[in-house]
PDB file of C-alpha atoms in Angstrom:
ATOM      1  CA  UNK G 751      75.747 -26.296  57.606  1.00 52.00           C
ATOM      2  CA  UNK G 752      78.924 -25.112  58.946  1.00 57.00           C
ATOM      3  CA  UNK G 753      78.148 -24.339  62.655  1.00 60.00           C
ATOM      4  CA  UNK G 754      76.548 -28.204  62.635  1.00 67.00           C
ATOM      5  CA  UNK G 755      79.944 -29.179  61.629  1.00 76.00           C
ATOM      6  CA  UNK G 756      82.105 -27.082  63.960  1.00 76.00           C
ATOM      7  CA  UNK G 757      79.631 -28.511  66.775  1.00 73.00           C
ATOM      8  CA  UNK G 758      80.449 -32.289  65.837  1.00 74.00           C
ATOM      9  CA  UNK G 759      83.999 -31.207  65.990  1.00 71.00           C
ATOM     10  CA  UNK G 760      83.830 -29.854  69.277  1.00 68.00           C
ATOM     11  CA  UNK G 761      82.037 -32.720  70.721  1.00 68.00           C
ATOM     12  CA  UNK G 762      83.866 -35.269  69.484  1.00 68.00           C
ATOM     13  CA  UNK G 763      86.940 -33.788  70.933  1.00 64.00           C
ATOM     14  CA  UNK G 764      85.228 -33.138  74.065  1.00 64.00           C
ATOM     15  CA  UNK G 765      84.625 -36.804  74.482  1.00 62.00           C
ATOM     16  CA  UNK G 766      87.623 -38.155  73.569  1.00 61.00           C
ATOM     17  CA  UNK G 767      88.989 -35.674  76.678  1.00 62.00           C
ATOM     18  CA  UNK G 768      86.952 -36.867  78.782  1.00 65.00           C
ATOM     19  CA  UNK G 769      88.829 -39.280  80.932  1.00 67.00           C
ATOM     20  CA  UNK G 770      89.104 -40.858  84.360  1.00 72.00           C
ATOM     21  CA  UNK G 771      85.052 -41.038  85.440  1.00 81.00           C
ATOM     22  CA  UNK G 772      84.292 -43.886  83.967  1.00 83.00           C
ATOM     23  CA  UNK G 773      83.365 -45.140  87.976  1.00 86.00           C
ATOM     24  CA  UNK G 774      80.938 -42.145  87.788  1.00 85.00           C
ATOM     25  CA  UNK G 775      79.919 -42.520  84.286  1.00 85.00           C
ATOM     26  CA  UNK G 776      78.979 -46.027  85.328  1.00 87.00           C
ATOM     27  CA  UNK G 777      77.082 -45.133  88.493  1.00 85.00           C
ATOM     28  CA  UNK G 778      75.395 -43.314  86.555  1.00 84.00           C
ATOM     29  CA  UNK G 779      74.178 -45.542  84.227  1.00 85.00           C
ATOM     30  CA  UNK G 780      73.180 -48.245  86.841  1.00 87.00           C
ATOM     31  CA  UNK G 781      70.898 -45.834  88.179  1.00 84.00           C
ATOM     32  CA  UNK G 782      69.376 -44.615  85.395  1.00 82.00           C
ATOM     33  CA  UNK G 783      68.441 -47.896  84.526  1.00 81.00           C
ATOM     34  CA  UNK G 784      66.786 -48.796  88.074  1.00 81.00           C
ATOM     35  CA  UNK G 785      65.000 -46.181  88.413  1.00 72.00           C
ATOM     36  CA  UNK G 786      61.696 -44.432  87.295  1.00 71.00           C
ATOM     37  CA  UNK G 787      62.933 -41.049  88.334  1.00 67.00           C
ATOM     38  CA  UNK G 788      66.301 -40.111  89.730  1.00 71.00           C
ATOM     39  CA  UNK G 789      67.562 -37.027  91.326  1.00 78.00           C
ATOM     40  CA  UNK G 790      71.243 -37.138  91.145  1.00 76.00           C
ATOM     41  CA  UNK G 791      73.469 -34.446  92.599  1.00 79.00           C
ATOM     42  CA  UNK G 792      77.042 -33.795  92.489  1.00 82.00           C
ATOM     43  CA  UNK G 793      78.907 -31.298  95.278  1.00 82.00           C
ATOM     44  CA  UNK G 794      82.325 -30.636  95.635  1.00 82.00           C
ATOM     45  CA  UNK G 795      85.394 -28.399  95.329  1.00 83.00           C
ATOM     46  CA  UNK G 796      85.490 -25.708  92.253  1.00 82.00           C
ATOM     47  CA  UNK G 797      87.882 -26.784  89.381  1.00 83.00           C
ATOM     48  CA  UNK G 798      87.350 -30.576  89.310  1.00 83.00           C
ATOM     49  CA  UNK G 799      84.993 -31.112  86.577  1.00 83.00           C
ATOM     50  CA  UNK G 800      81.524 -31.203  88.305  1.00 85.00           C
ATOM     51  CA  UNK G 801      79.801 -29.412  85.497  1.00 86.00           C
ATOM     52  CA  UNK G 802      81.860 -31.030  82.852  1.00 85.00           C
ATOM     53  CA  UNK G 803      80.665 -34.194  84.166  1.00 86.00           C
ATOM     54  CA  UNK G 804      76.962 -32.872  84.617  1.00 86.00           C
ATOM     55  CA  UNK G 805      77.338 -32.377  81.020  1.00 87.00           C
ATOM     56  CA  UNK G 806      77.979 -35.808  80.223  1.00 87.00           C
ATOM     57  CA  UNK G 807      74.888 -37.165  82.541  1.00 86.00           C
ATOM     58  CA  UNK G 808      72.796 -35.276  80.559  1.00 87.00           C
ATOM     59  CA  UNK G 809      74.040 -36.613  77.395  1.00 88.00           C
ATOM     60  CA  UNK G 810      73.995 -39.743  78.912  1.00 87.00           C
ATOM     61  CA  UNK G 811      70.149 -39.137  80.165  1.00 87.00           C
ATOM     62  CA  UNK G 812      68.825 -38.179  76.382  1.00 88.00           C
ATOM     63  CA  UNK G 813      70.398 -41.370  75.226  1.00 88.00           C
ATOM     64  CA  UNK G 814      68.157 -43.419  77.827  1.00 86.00           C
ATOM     65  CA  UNK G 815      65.571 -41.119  77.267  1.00 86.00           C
ATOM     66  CA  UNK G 816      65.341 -39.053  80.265  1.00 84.00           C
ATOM     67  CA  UNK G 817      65.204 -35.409  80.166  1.00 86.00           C
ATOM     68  CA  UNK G 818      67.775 -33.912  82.941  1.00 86.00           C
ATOM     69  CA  UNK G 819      67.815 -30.553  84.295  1.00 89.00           C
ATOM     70  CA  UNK G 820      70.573 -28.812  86.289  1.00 87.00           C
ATOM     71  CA  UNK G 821      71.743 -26.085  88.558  1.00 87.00           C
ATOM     72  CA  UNK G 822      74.342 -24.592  89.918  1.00 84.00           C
ATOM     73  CA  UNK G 823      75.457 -22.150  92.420  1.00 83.00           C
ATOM     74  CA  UNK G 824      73.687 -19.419  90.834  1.00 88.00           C
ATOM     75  CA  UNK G 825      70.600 -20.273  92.011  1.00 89.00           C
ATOM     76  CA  UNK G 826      70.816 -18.827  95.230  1.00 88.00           C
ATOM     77  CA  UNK G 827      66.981 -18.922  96.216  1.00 89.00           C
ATOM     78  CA  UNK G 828      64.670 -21.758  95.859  1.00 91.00           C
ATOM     79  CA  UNK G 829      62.322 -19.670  93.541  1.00 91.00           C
ATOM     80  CA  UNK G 830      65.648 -18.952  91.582  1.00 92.00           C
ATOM     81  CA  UNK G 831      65.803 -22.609  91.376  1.00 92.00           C
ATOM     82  CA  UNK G 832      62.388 -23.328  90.245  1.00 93.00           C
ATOM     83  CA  UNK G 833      62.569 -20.902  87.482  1.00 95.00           C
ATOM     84  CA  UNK G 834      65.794 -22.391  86.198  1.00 94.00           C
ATOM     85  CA  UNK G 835      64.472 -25.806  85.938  1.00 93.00           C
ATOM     86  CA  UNK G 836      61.114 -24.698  84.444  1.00 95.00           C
ATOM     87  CA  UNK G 837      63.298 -22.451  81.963  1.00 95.00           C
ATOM     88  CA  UNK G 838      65.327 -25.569  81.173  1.00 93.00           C
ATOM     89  CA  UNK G 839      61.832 -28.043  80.570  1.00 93.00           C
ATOM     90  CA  UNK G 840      60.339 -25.166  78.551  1.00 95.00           C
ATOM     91  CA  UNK G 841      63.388 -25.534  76.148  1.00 93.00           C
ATOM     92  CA  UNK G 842      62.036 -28.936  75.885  1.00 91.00           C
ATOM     93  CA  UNK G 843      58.689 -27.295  75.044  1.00 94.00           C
ATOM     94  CA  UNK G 844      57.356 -28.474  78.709  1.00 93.00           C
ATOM     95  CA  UNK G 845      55.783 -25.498  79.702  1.00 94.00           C
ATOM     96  CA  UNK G 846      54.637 -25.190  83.763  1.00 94.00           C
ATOM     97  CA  UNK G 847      52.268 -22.563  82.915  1.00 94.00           C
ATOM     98  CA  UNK G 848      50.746 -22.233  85.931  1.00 95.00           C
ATOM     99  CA  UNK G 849      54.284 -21.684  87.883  1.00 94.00           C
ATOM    100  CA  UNK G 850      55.559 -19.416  84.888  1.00 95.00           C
ATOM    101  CA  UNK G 851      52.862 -17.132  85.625  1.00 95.00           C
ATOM    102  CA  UNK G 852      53.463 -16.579  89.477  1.00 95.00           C
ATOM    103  CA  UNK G 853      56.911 -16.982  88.785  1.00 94.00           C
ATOM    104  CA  UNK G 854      56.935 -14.022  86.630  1.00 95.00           C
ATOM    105  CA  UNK G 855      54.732 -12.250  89.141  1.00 95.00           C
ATOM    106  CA  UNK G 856      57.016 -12.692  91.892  1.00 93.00           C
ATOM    107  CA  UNK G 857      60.166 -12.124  89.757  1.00 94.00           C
ATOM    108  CA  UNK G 858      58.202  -8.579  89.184  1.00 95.00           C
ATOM    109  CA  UNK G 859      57.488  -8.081  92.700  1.00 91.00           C
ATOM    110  CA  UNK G 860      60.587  -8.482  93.832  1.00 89.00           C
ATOM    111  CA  UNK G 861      62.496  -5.695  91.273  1.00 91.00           C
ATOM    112  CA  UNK G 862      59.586  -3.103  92.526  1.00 90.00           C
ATOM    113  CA  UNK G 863      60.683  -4.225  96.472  1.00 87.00           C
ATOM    114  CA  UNK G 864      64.313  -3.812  95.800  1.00 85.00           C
ATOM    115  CA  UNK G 865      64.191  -0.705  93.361  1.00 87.00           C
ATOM    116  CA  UNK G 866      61.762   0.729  95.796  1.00 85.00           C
ATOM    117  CA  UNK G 867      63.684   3.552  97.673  1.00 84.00           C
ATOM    118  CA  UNK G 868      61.358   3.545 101.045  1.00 84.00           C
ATOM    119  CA  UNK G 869      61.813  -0.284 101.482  1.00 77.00           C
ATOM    120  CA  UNK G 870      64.386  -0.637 104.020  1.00 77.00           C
ATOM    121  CA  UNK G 871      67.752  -2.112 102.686  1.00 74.00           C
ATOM    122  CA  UNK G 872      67.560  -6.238 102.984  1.00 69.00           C
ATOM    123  CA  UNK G 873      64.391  -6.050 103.018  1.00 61.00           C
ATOM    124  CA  UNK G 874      64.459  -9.544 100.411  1.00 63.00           C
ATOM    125  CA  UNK G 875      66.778 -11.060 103.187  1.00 60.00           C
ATOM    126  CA  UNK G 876      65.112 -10.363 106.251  1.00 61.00           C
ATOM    127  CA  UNK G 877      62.002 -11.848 104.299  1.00 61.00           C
ATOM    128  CA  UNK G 878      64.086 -14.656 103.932  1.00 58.00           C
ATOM    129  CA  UNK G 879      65.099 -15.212 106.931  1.00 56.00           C
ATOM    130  CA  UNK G 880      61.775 -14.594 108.619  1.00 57.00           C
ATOM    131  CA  UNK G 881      60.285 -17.243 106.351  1.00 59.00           C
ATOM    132  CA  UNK G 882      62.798 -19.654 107.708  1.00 57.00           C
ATOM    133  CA  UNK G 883      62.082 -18.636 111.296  1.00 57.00           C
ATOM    134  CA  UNK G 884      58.723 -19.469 110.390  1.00 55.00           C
ATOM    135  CA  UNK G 885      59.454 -22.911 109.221  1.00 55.00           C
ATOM    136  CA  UNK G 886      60.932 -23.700 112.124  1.00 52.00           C
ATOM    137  CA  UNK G 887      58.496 -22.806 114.531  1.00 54.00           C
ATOM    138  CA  UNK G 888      55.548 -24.826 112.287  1.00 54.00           C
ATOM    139  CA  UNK G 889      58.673 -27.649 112.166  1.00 51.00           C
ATOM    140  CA  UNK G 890      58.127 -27.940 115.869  1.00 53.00           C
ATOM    141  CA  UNK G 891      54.545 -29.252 115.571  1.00 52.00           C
ATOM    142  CA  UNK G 892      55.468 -31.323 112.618  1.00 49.00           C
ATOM    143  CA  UNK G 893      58.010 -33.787 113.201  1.00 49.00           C
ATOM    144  CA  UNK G 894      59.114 -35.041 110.212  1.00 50.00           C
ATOM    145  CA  UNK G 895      59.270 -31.238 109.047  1.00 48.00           C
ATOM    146  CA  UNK G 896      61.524 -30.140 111.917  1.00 48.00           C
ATOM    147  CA  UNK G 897      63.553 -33.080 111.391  1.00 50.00           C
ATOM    148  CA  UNK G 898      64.892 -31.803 107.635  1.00 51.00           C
ATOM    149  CA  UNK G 899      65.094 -28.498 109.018  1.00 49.00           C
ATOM    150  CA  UNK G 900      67.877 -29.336 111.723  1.00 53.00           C
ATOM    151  CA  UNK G 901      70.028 -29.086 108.257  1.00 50.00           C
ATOM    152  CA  UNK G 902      69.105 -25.006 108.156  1.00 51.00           C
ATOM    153  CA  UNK G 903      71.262 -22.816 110.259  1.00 53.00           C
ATOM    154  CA  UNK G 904      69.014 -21.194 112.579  1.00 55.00           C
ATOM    155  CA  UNK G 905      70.364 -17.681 114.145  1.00 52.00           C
ATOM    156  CA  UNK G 906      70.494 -16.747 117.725  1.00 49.00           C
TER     157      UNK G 906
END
C-alpha cells in the first residue's frame, strides 16, 4: 500500500534526524530495563524537542514492550488528563470502562454548567479552586497529604 510506504519513508528520515540525545535516549533505556513500571516526564522550554523526543520513548517503549502514554500542556485539568491517557490505552484496546463512563458523565456535566446561562461566569474555576481549598484544609490533618500540597499555590 502506498500510505504504508510513504510512512516508512517518513520514519526513516525522522530517525536518521534525530541527533544529539543519545544521553537521553540512553537514560531511557537503563530505566526501562530496571524497572517494572516507570513514569518518566520531560519539562522544559517550548521549541527544544520535548515531544519529538517523547516520540522516540515511545517507540523505544513498544520495542521493550511497554505501552507509554503521554500528555502535554493541553491537559489543563486532571480529569482532562485522565481522559487522555484512557483515550490513548483504549487505542490499545485497554478499555477503563468504569472511568469512561463517569468520565463521559462529567465531560456532559460540565458543557450543561458552562452553556448554562444562570450559572455564574467561572463557575468551573471557582469549583476548582474551592476543591483545592478543600484539599488543603483535609491536608492539614493528613500529613503526608499536606506535605505534596505545599507544591499548589494557595491564594490569600
Amino acid at each position: 500500500m502506498v500510505l504504508d510506504d510513504w510512512n516508512a519513508i517518513i520514519k526513516q528520515a525522522e530517525s536518521r534526524r534525530f541527533i544529539g540525545r543519545e544521553k537521553e535516549l540512553e537514560t531511557f533505556r537503563y530505566h526501562i530495563n530496571a524497572s517494572n513500571y516507570l513514569i518518566f516526564y520531560i519539562c522544559g522550554q517550548g521549541g527544544v524537542g520535548k515531544t519529538t523526543l517523547m516520540k522516540r520513548y515511545g517507540e523505544m517503549a513498544h520495542e521493550f514492550g511497554f505501552l507509554a502514554v503521554t500528555s502535554d500542556e493541553q491537559q489543563k485539568t486532571i480529569p482532562e488528563l485522565l481522559g487522555h491517557f484512557a483515550h490513548q490505552l483504549a487505542e490499545h484496546n485497554i478499555h477503563l470502562k468504569k472511568f469512561e463512563k463517569r468520565y463521559k458523565t462529567y465531560q456532559q456535566k460540565r458543557e450543561e454548567i458552562e452553556n448554562d446561562p444562570s450559572a455564574p461566569q467561572g463557575i468551573i474555576g471557582m469549583l476548582g479552586r474551592g476543591a483545592v481549598k478543600v484539599s488543603f484544609t483535609l491536608g492539614d490533618g493528613v500529613p503526608m497529604l499536606r506535605k505534596g500540597l505545599e507544591y499548589l499555590p494557595q491564594e490569600k
